[in-house]
Amino acid sequence: MATITTTSNANLLNTEFFGRRFIERLHAEVRLIKLARHEDAPHSSGKVVRWQYFANPTAATTALSEGADPPLSTNVSTTTVTATMSEYGAYLEPAKFFISTAASGTKAEIVDISAYQAALTLDTLCYSQALNDTTLGAVTPAAMTADIIRLGVLALKDANAKPHPETPGGKYFAGVMAPEDLFDMMGESTNYGGAQVPTWQMAKTTD
């Protein structure tokens, strides 16, 4: 008589499910991920990541003699940006008794709040680094206004910055605004046609 032995990989499927759920929630929670360039770091390539940026060359306005080659090659300056990768982590340790007696879905909720913590960590680190490395165009205590945003756009265009490809039509700059700054702008008004109109509404009307 033949004996058939079966094995169950349900525990592996369970781990795979929660692992995928964590990654999906992490991507959904990270606010700055939409503004980032997505690149993979090759294995065994070290902890330092390097980006190379080329400055735009000047116009070649000198006429050439007929049939002649340009007398000089174009010198293009470059800017190197480096970053050192670091590892961060935390974990939750619910008791086995809690997991076995908790309502259905509790374990998934624990995975969700872990993903939120990871996303908050990434956003906080990126925001803090940006404050250290970014040139400020306005005094910190000043309220956010449309003029300040226009000054920021002017600075970006003067630096030949490229619009973000993920914006509508790929023709706009993108930014992250704190709720307090957003409410400052929502309360800003401008005289338009003899009436005080919210600045953001006027901008939308005249765009």
PDB file of C-alpha atoms in Angstrom:
ATOM      1  CA  MET A   1       0.000   0.000   0.000  1.00  0.00           C
ATOM      2  CA  ALA A   2       1.435   3.348  -1.037  1.00  0.00           C
ATOM      3  CA  THR A   3       1.802   6.104   1.520  1.00  0.00           C
ATOM      4  CA  ILE A   4       1.329   9.693   0.397  1.00  0.00           C
ATOM      5  CA  THR A   5       2.925  12.377   2.528  1.00  0.00           C
ATOM      6  CA  THR A   6       1.864  15.975   2.086  1.00  0.00           C
ATOM      7  CA  THR A   7       3.561  19.080   3.454  1.00  0.00           C
ATOM      8  CA  SER A   8       2.148  22.547   3.945  1.00  0.00           C
ATOM      9  CA  ASN A   9       3.890  25.796   3.015  1.00  0.00           C
ATOM     10  CA  ALA A  10       1.107  27.925   4.444  1.00  0.00           C
ATOM     11  CA  ASN A  11       3.512  29.587   6.849  1.00  0.00           C
ATOM     12  CA  LEU A  12       5.730  30.632   3.935  1.00  0.00           C
ATOM     13  CA  LEU A  13       2.744  32.018   2.040  1.00  0.00           C
ATOM     14  CA  ASN A  14       1.720  33.922   5.157  1.00  0.00           C
ATOM     15  CA  THR A  15       5.182  35.472   5.462  1.00  0.00           C
ATOM     16  CA  GLU A  16       5.197  36.351   1.750  1.00  0.00           C
ATOM     17  CA  PHE A  17       1.793  38.021   2.067  1.00  0.00           C
ATOM     18  CA  PHE A  18       2.814  40.230   4.981  1.00  0.00           C
ATOM     19  CA  GLY A  19       6.153  41.025   3.342  1.00  0.00           C
ATOM     20  CA  ARG A  20       4.395  42.237   0.195  1.00  0.00           C
ATOM     21  CA  ARG A  21       1.846  44.131   2.265  1.00  0.00           C
ATOM     22  CA  PHE A  22       4.644  45.927   4.134  1.00  0.00           C
ATOM     23  CA  ILE A  23       6.361  47.024   0.892  1.00  0.00           C
ATOM     24  CA  GLU A  24       3.073  48.181  -0.662  1.00  0.00           C
ATOM     25  CA  ARG A  25       2.145  50.194   2.424  1.00  0.00           C
ATOM     26  CA  LEU A  26       5.673  51.614   2.633  1.00  0.00           C
ATOM     27  CA  HIS A  27       5.515  52.913  -0.954  1.00  0.00           C
ATOM     28  CA  ALA A  28       2.061  54.368  -0.318  1.00  0.00           C
ATOM     29  CA  GLU A  29       3.129  56.167   2.867  1.00  0.00           C
ATOM     30  CA  VAL A  30       6.467  57.685   1.768  1.00  0.00           C
ATOM     31  CA  ARG A  31       5.566  61.215   0.659  1.00  0.00           C
ATOM     32  CA  LEU A  32       8.853  62.032  -1.027  1.00  0.00           C
ATOM     33  CA  ILE A  33       9.010  58.884  -3.145  1.00  0.00           C
ATOM     34  CA  LYS A  34       7.129  60.586  -5.995  1.00  0.00           C
ATOM     35  CA  LEU A  35       9.811  63.282  -6.184  1.00  0.00           C
ATOM     36  CA  ALA A  36      12.753  60.894  -6.143  1.00  0.00           C
ATOM     37  CA  ARG A  37      14.752  59.311  -8.945  1.00  0.00           C
ATOM     38  CA  HIS A  38      14.338  55.554  -8.752  1.00  0.00           C
ATOM     39  CA  GLU A  39      17.615  53.717  -9.213  1.00  0.00           C
ATOM     40  CA  ASP A  40      18.972  50.393  -8.010  1.00  0.00           C
ATOM     41  CA  ALA A  41      22.291  50.181  -6.184  1.00  0.00           C
ATOM     42  CA  PRO A  42      24.254  47.181  -7.520  1.00  0.00           C
ATOM     43  CA  HIS A  43      25.341  44.579  -4.997  1.00  0.00           C
ATOM     44  CA  SER A  44      28.903  44.771  -3.692  1.00  0.00           C
ATOM     45  CA  SER A  45      29.289  48.368  -4.944  1.00  0.00           C
ATOM     46  CA  GLY A  46      29.938  49.987  -1.572  1.00  0.00           C
ATOM     47  CA  LYS A  47      27.878  52.361   0.550  1.00  0.00           C
ATOM     48  CA  VAL A  48      28.652  55.591  -1.323  1.00  0.00           C
ATOM     49  CA  VAL A  49      26.305  56.559  -4.158  1.00  0.00           C
ATOM     50  CA  ARG A  50      27.490  59.093  -6.714  1.00  0.00           C
ATOM     51  CA  TRP A  51      25.564  61.229  -9.195  1.00  0.00           C
ATOM     52  CA  GLN A  52      27.154  63.295 -11.948  1.00  0.00           C
ATOM     53  CA  TYR A  53      25.422  66.386 -13.329  1.00  0.00           C
ATOM     54  CA  PHE A  54      26.521  68.392 -16.372  1.00  0.00           C
ATOM     55  CA  ALA A  55      26.087  72.168 -16.574  1.00  0.00           C
ATOM     56  CA  ASN A  56      24.451  73.535 -19.701  1.00  0.00           C
ATOM     57  CA  PRO A  57      27.060  74.864 -22.179  1.00  0.00           C
ATOM     58  CA  THR A  58      26.963  78.422 -23.476  1.00  0.00           C
ATOM     59  CA  ALA A  59      25.776  79.292 -26.975  1.00  0.00           C
ATOM     60  CA  ALA A  60      28.273  78.988 -29.853  1.00  0.00           C
ATOM     61  CA  THR A  61      27.808  82.417 -31.457  1.00  0.00           C
ATOM     62  CA  THR A  62      31.016  82.658 -33.489  1.00  0.00           C
ATOM     63  CA  ALA A  63      30.499  82.097 -37.213  1.00  0.00           C
ATOM     64  CA  LEU A  64      32.677  79.434 -38.860  1.00  0.00           C
ATOM     65  CA  SER A  65      34.543  79.836 -42.087  1.00  0.00           C
ATOM     66  CA  GLU A  66      33.025  77.823 -44.890  1.00  0.00           C
ATOM     67  CA  GLY A  67      34.069  74.199 -44.597  1.00  0.00           C
ATOM     68  CA  ALA A  68      35.997  74.802 -41.357  1.00  0.00           C
ATOM     69  CA  ASP A  69      35.634  72.857 -38.151  1.00  0.00           C
ATOM     70  CA  PRO A  70      35.019  74.575 -34.812  1.00  0.00           C
ATOM     71  CA  PRO A  71      38.402  75.802 -33.517  1.00  0.00           C
ATOM     72  CA  LEU A  72      37.865  74.726 -29.927  1.00  0.00           C
ATOM     73  CA  SER A  73      36.018  71.970 -28.164  1.00  0.00           C
ATOM     74  CA  THR A  74      33.292  72.886 -25.710  1.00  0.00           C
ATOM     75  CA  ASN A  75      34.259  72.790 -22.065  1.00  0.00           C
ATOM     76  CA  VAL A  76      31.430  71.458 -19.916  1.00  0.00           C
ATOM     77  CA  SER A  77      31.607  71.728 -16.154  1.00  0.00           C
ATOM     78  CA  THR A  78      30.224  69.002 -13.940  1.00  0.00           C
ATOM     79  CA  THR A  79      28.883  68.797 -10.425  1.00  0.00           C
ATOM     80  CA  THR A  80      29.277  65.643  -8.372  1.00  0.00           C
ATOM     81  CA  VAL A  81      26.798  64.754  -5.647  1.00  0.00           C
ATOM     82  CA  THR A  82      27.523  61.891  -3.270  1.00  0.00           C
ATOM     83  CA  ALA A  83      25.531  60.226  -0.525  1.00  0.00           C
ATOM     84  CA  THR A  84      26.414  57.503   1.944  1.00  0.00           C
ATOM     85  CA  MET A  85      23.785  54.852   2.533  1.00  0.00           C
ATOM     86  CA  SER A  86      22.932  54.007   6.142  1.00  0.00           C
ATOM     87  CA  GLU A  87      20.723  51.356   7.681  1.00  0.00           C
ATOM     88  CA  TYR A  88      17.807  52.157   9.966  1.00  0.00           C
ATOM     89  CA  GLY A  89      15.330  49.809  11.586  1.00  0.00           C
ATOM     90  CA  ALA A  90      12.859  49.080  14.336  1.00  0.00           C
ATOM     91  CA  TYR A  91      10.506  46.252  15.180  1.00  0.00           C
ATOM     92  CA  LEU A  92       7.364  45.435  17.098  1.00  0.00           C
ATOM     93  CA  GLU A  93       7.197  42.334  19.268  1.00  0.00           C
ATOM     94  CA  PRO A  94       3.605  41.434  20.098  1.00  0.00           C
ATOM     95  CA  ALA A  95       3.181  38.435  22.377  1.00  0.00           C
ATOM     96  CA  LYS A  96       2.189  35.112  20.827  1.00  0.00           C
ATOM     97  CA  PHE A  97      -0.842  35.046  23.094  1.00  0.00           C
ATOM     98  CA  PHE A  98      -1.896  38.472  21.809  1.00  0.00           C
ATOM     99  CA  ILE A  99      -1.581  37.378  18.174  1.00  0.00           C
ATOM    100  CA  SER A 100      -3.502  34.150  18.769  1.00  0.00           C
ATOM    101  CA  THR A 101      -6.369  35.856  20.609  1.00  0.00           C
ATOM    102  CA  ALA A 102      -6.610  39.191  18.781  1.00  0.00           C
ATOM    103  CA  ALA A 103      -9.384  39.923  16.317  1.00  0.00           C
ATOM    104  CA  SER A 104      -8.886  38.940  12.702  1.00  0.00           C
ATOM    105  CA  GLY A 105      -6.787  41.469  10.817  1.00  0.00           C
ATOM    106  CA  THR A 106      -4.757  42.614  13.807  1.00  0.00           C
ATOM    107  CA  LYS A 107      -1.512  41.198  12.443  1.00  0.00           C
ATOM    108  CA  ALA A 108      -2.083  43.047   9.158  1.00  0.00           C
ATOM    109  CA  GLU A 109      -2.637  46.278  11.104  1.00  0.00           C
ATOM    110  CA  ILE A 110       0.662  45.733  12.920  1.00  0.00           C
ATOM    111  CA  VAL A 111       2.366  45.380   9.540  1.00  0.00           C
ATOM    112  CA  ASP A 112       0.683  48.606   8.390  1.00  0.00           C
ATOM    113  CA  ILE A 113       1.872  50.679  11.352  1.00  0.00           C
ATOM    114  CA  SER A 114       5.367  49.237  10.929  1.00  0.00           C
ATOM    115  CA  ALA A 115       5.313  50.406   7.306  1.00  0.00           C
ATOM    116  CA  TYR A 116       4.111  53.830   8.461  1.00  0.00           C
ATOM    117  CA  GLN A 117       7.015  54.060  10.912  1.00  0.00           C
ATOM    118  CA  ALA A 118       9.492  53.130   8.174  1.00  0.00           C
ATOM    119  CA  ALA A 119       7.990  55.704   5.793  1.00  0.00           C
ATOM    120  CA  LEU A 120       8.012  58.409   8.463  1.00  0.00           C
ATOM    121  CA  THR A 121      11.671  57.616   9.150  1.00  0.00           C
ATOM    122  CA  LEU A 122      12.618  57.994   5.480  1.00  0.00           C
ATOM    123  CA  ASP A 123      10.644  61.218   5.045  1.00  0.00           C
ATOM    124  CA  THR A 124      12.082  62.724   8.236  1.00  0.00           C
ATOM    125  CA  LEU A 125      15.666  61.911   7.254  1.00  0.00           C
ATOM    126  CA  CYS A 126      15.202  63.271   3.721  1.00  0.00           C
ATOM    127  CA  TYR A 127      13.513  66.428   4.987  1.00  0.00           C
ATOM    128  CA  SER A 128      16.247  67.075   7.562  1.00  0.00           C
ATOM    129  CA  GLN A 129      18.967  66.577   4.943  1.00  0.00           C
ATOM    130  CA  ALA A 130      17.187  68.891   2.510  1.00  0.00           C
ATOM    131  CA  LEU A 131      17.092  71.638   5.135  1.00  0.00           C
ATOM    132  CA  ASN A 132      20.831  71.260   5.652  1.00  0.00           C
ATOM    133  CA  ASP A 133      21.702  71.282   1.936  1.00  0.00           C
ATOM    134  CA  THR A 134      19.119  73.600   0.378  1.00  0.00           C
ATOM    135  CA  THR A 135      19.468  77.341  -0.142  1.00  0.00           C
ATOM    136  CA  LEU A 136      16.493  79.060   1.462  1.00  0.00           C
ATOM    137  CA  GLY A 137      14.727  81.702  -0.604  1.00  0.00           C
ATOM    138  CA  ALA A 138      12.715  83.217   2.225  1.00  0.00           C
ATOM    139  CA  VAL A 139      13.119  83.976   5.888  1.00  0.00           C
ATOM    140  CA  THR A 140      11.974  80.984   7.938  1.00  0.00           C
ATOM    141  CA  PRO A 141       9.319  82.804  10.045  1.00  0.00           C
ATOM    142  CA  ALA A 142       7.690  84.355   6.967  1.00  0.00           C
ATOM    143  CA  ALA A 143       4.309  83.007   5.885  1.00  0.00           C
ATOM    144  CA  MET A 144       4.199  81.025   2.659  1.00  0.00           C
ATOM    145  CA  THR A 145       2.863  83.168  -0.177  1.00  0.00           C
ATOM    146  CA  ALA A 146       2.519  82.911  -3.931  1.00  0.00           C
ATOM    147  CA  ASP A 147       5.385  85.407  -4.273  1.00  0.00           C
ATOM    148  CA  ILE A 148       7.716  83.105  -2.349  1.00  0.00           C
ATOM    149  CA  ILE A 149       6.817  80.230  -4.663  1.00  0.00           C
ATOM    150  CA  ARG A 150       7.406  82.459  -7.687  1.00  0.00           C
ATOM    151  CA  LEU A 151      10.842  83.354  -6.296  1.00  0.00           C
ATOM    152  CA  GLY A 152      11.572  79.656  -5.895  1.00  0.00           C
ATOM    153  CA  VAL A 153      10.544  78.934  -9.478  1.00  0.00           C
ATOM    154  CA  LEU A 154      12.709  81.833 -10.671  1.00  0.00           C
ATOM    155  CA  ALA A 155      15.713  80.427  -8.793  1.00  0.00           C
ATOM    156  CA  LEU A 156      15.139  76.990 -10.326  1.00  0.00           C
ATOM    157  CA  LYS A 157      14.885  78.413 -13.843  1.00  0.00           C
ATOM    158  CA  ASP A 158      17.979  80.551 -13.347  1.00  0.00           C
ATOM    159  CA  ALA A 159      19.806  77.357 -12.398  1.00  0.00           C
ATOM    160  CA  ASN A 160      18.478  75.610 -15.548  1.00  0.00           C
ATOM    161  CA  ALA A 161      16.623  73.077 -13.414  1.00  0.00           C
ATOM    162  CA  LYS A 162      14.423  70.636 -15.293  1.00  0.00           C
ATOM    163  CA  PRO A 163      10.696  70.267 -14.547  1.00  0.00           C
ATOM    164  CA  HIS A 164       9.693  67.080 -12.765  1.00  0.00           C
ATOM    165  CA  PRO A 165       8.727  64.362 -15.279  1.00  0.00           C
ATOM    166  CA  GLU A 166       5.894  63.075 -13.058  1.00  0.00           C
ATOM    167  CA  THR A 167       4.006  66.392 -13.068  1.00  0.00           C
ATOM    168  CA  PRO A 168       1.134  66.918 -15.568  1.00  0.00           C
ATOM    169  CA  GLY A 169       2.732  67.087 -18.982  1.00  0.00           C
ATOM    170  CA  GLY A 170       6.160  66.952 -17.352  1.00  0.00           C
ATOM    171  CA  LYS A 171       6.366  70.767 -17.444  1.00  0.00           C
ATOM    172  CA  TYR A 172       6.046  71.792 -13.795  1.00  0.00           C
ATOM    173  CA  PHE A 173       8.321  71.877 -10.774  1.00  0.00           C
ATOM    174  CA  ALA A 174       7.192  69.860  -7.763  1.00  0.00           C
ATOM    175  CA  GLY A 175       7.558  70.502  -4.076  1.00  0.00           C
ATOM    176  CA  VAL A 176       6.511  69.346  -0.633  1.00  0.00           C
ATOM    177  CA  MET A 177       4.564  71.798   1.511  1.00  0.00           C
ATOM    178  CA  ALA A 178       3.800  71.563   5.210  1.00  0.00           C
ATOM    179  CA  PRO A 179       0.115  71.818   6.223  1.00  0.00           C
ATOM    180  CA  GLU A 180       0.823  75.146   7.973  1.00  0.00           C
ATOM    181  CA  ASP A 181       2.280  76.596   4.752  1.00  0.00           C
ATOM    182  CA  LEU A 182      -0.660  75.323   2.735  1.00  0.00           C
ATOM    183  CA  PHE A 183      -3.141  77.011   5.051  1.00  0.00           C
ATOM    184  CA  ASP A 184      -1.129  80.255   4.857  1.00  0.00           C
ATOM    185  CA  MET A 185      -1.566  80.216   1.080  1.00  0.00           C
ATOM    186  CA  MET A 186      -5.244  79.299   1.265  1.00  0.00           C
ATOM    187  CA  GLY A 187      -5.801  82.412   3.405  1.00  0.00           C
ATOM    188  CA  GLU A 188      -3.878  84.721   1.067  1.00  0.00           C
ATOM    189  CA  SER A 189      -6.048  87.028  -1.035  1.00  0.00           C
ATOM    190  CA  THR A 190      -5.470  89.521  -3.852  1.00  0.00           C
ATOM    191  CA  ASN A 191      -7.587  92.343  -5.258  1.00  0.00           C
ATOM    192  CA  TYR A 192      -8.888  91.039  -8.570  1.00  0.00           C
ATOM    193  CA  GLY A 193     -11.610  92.867 -10.496  1.00  0.00           C
ATOM    194  CA  GLY A 194     -12.480  95.012  -7.479  1.00  0.00           C
ATOM    195  CA  ALA A 195     -12.914  92.046  -5.136  1.00  0.00           C
ATOM    196  CA  GLN A 196     -10.627  90.158  -2.765  1.00  0.00           C
ATOM    197  CA  VAL A 197     -10.061  86.788  -4.376  1.00  0.00           C
ATOM    198  CA  PRO A 198      -7.969  83.922  -2.935  1.00  0.00           C
ATOM    199  CA  THR A 199      -4.580  84.059  -4.642  1.00  0.00           C
ATOM    200  CA  TRP A 200      -4.628  80.357  -5.531  1.00  0.00           C
ATOM    201  CA  GLN A 201      -8.063  80.763  -7.151  1.00  0.00           C
ATOM    202  CA  MET A 202      -6.906  83.802  -9.154  1.00  0.00           C
ATOM    203  CA  ALA A 203      -3.856  81.887 -10.355  1.00  0.00           C
ATOM    204  CA  LYS A 204      -6.071  79.058 -11.521  1.00  0.00           C
ATOM    205  CA  THR A 205      -8.442  81.473 -13.259  1.00  0.00           C
ATOM    206  CA  THR A 206      -5.721  83.354 -15.117  1.00  0.00           C
ATOM    207  CA  ASP A 207      -3.526  80.329 -15.956  1.00  0.00           C
TER     208      ASP A 207
END
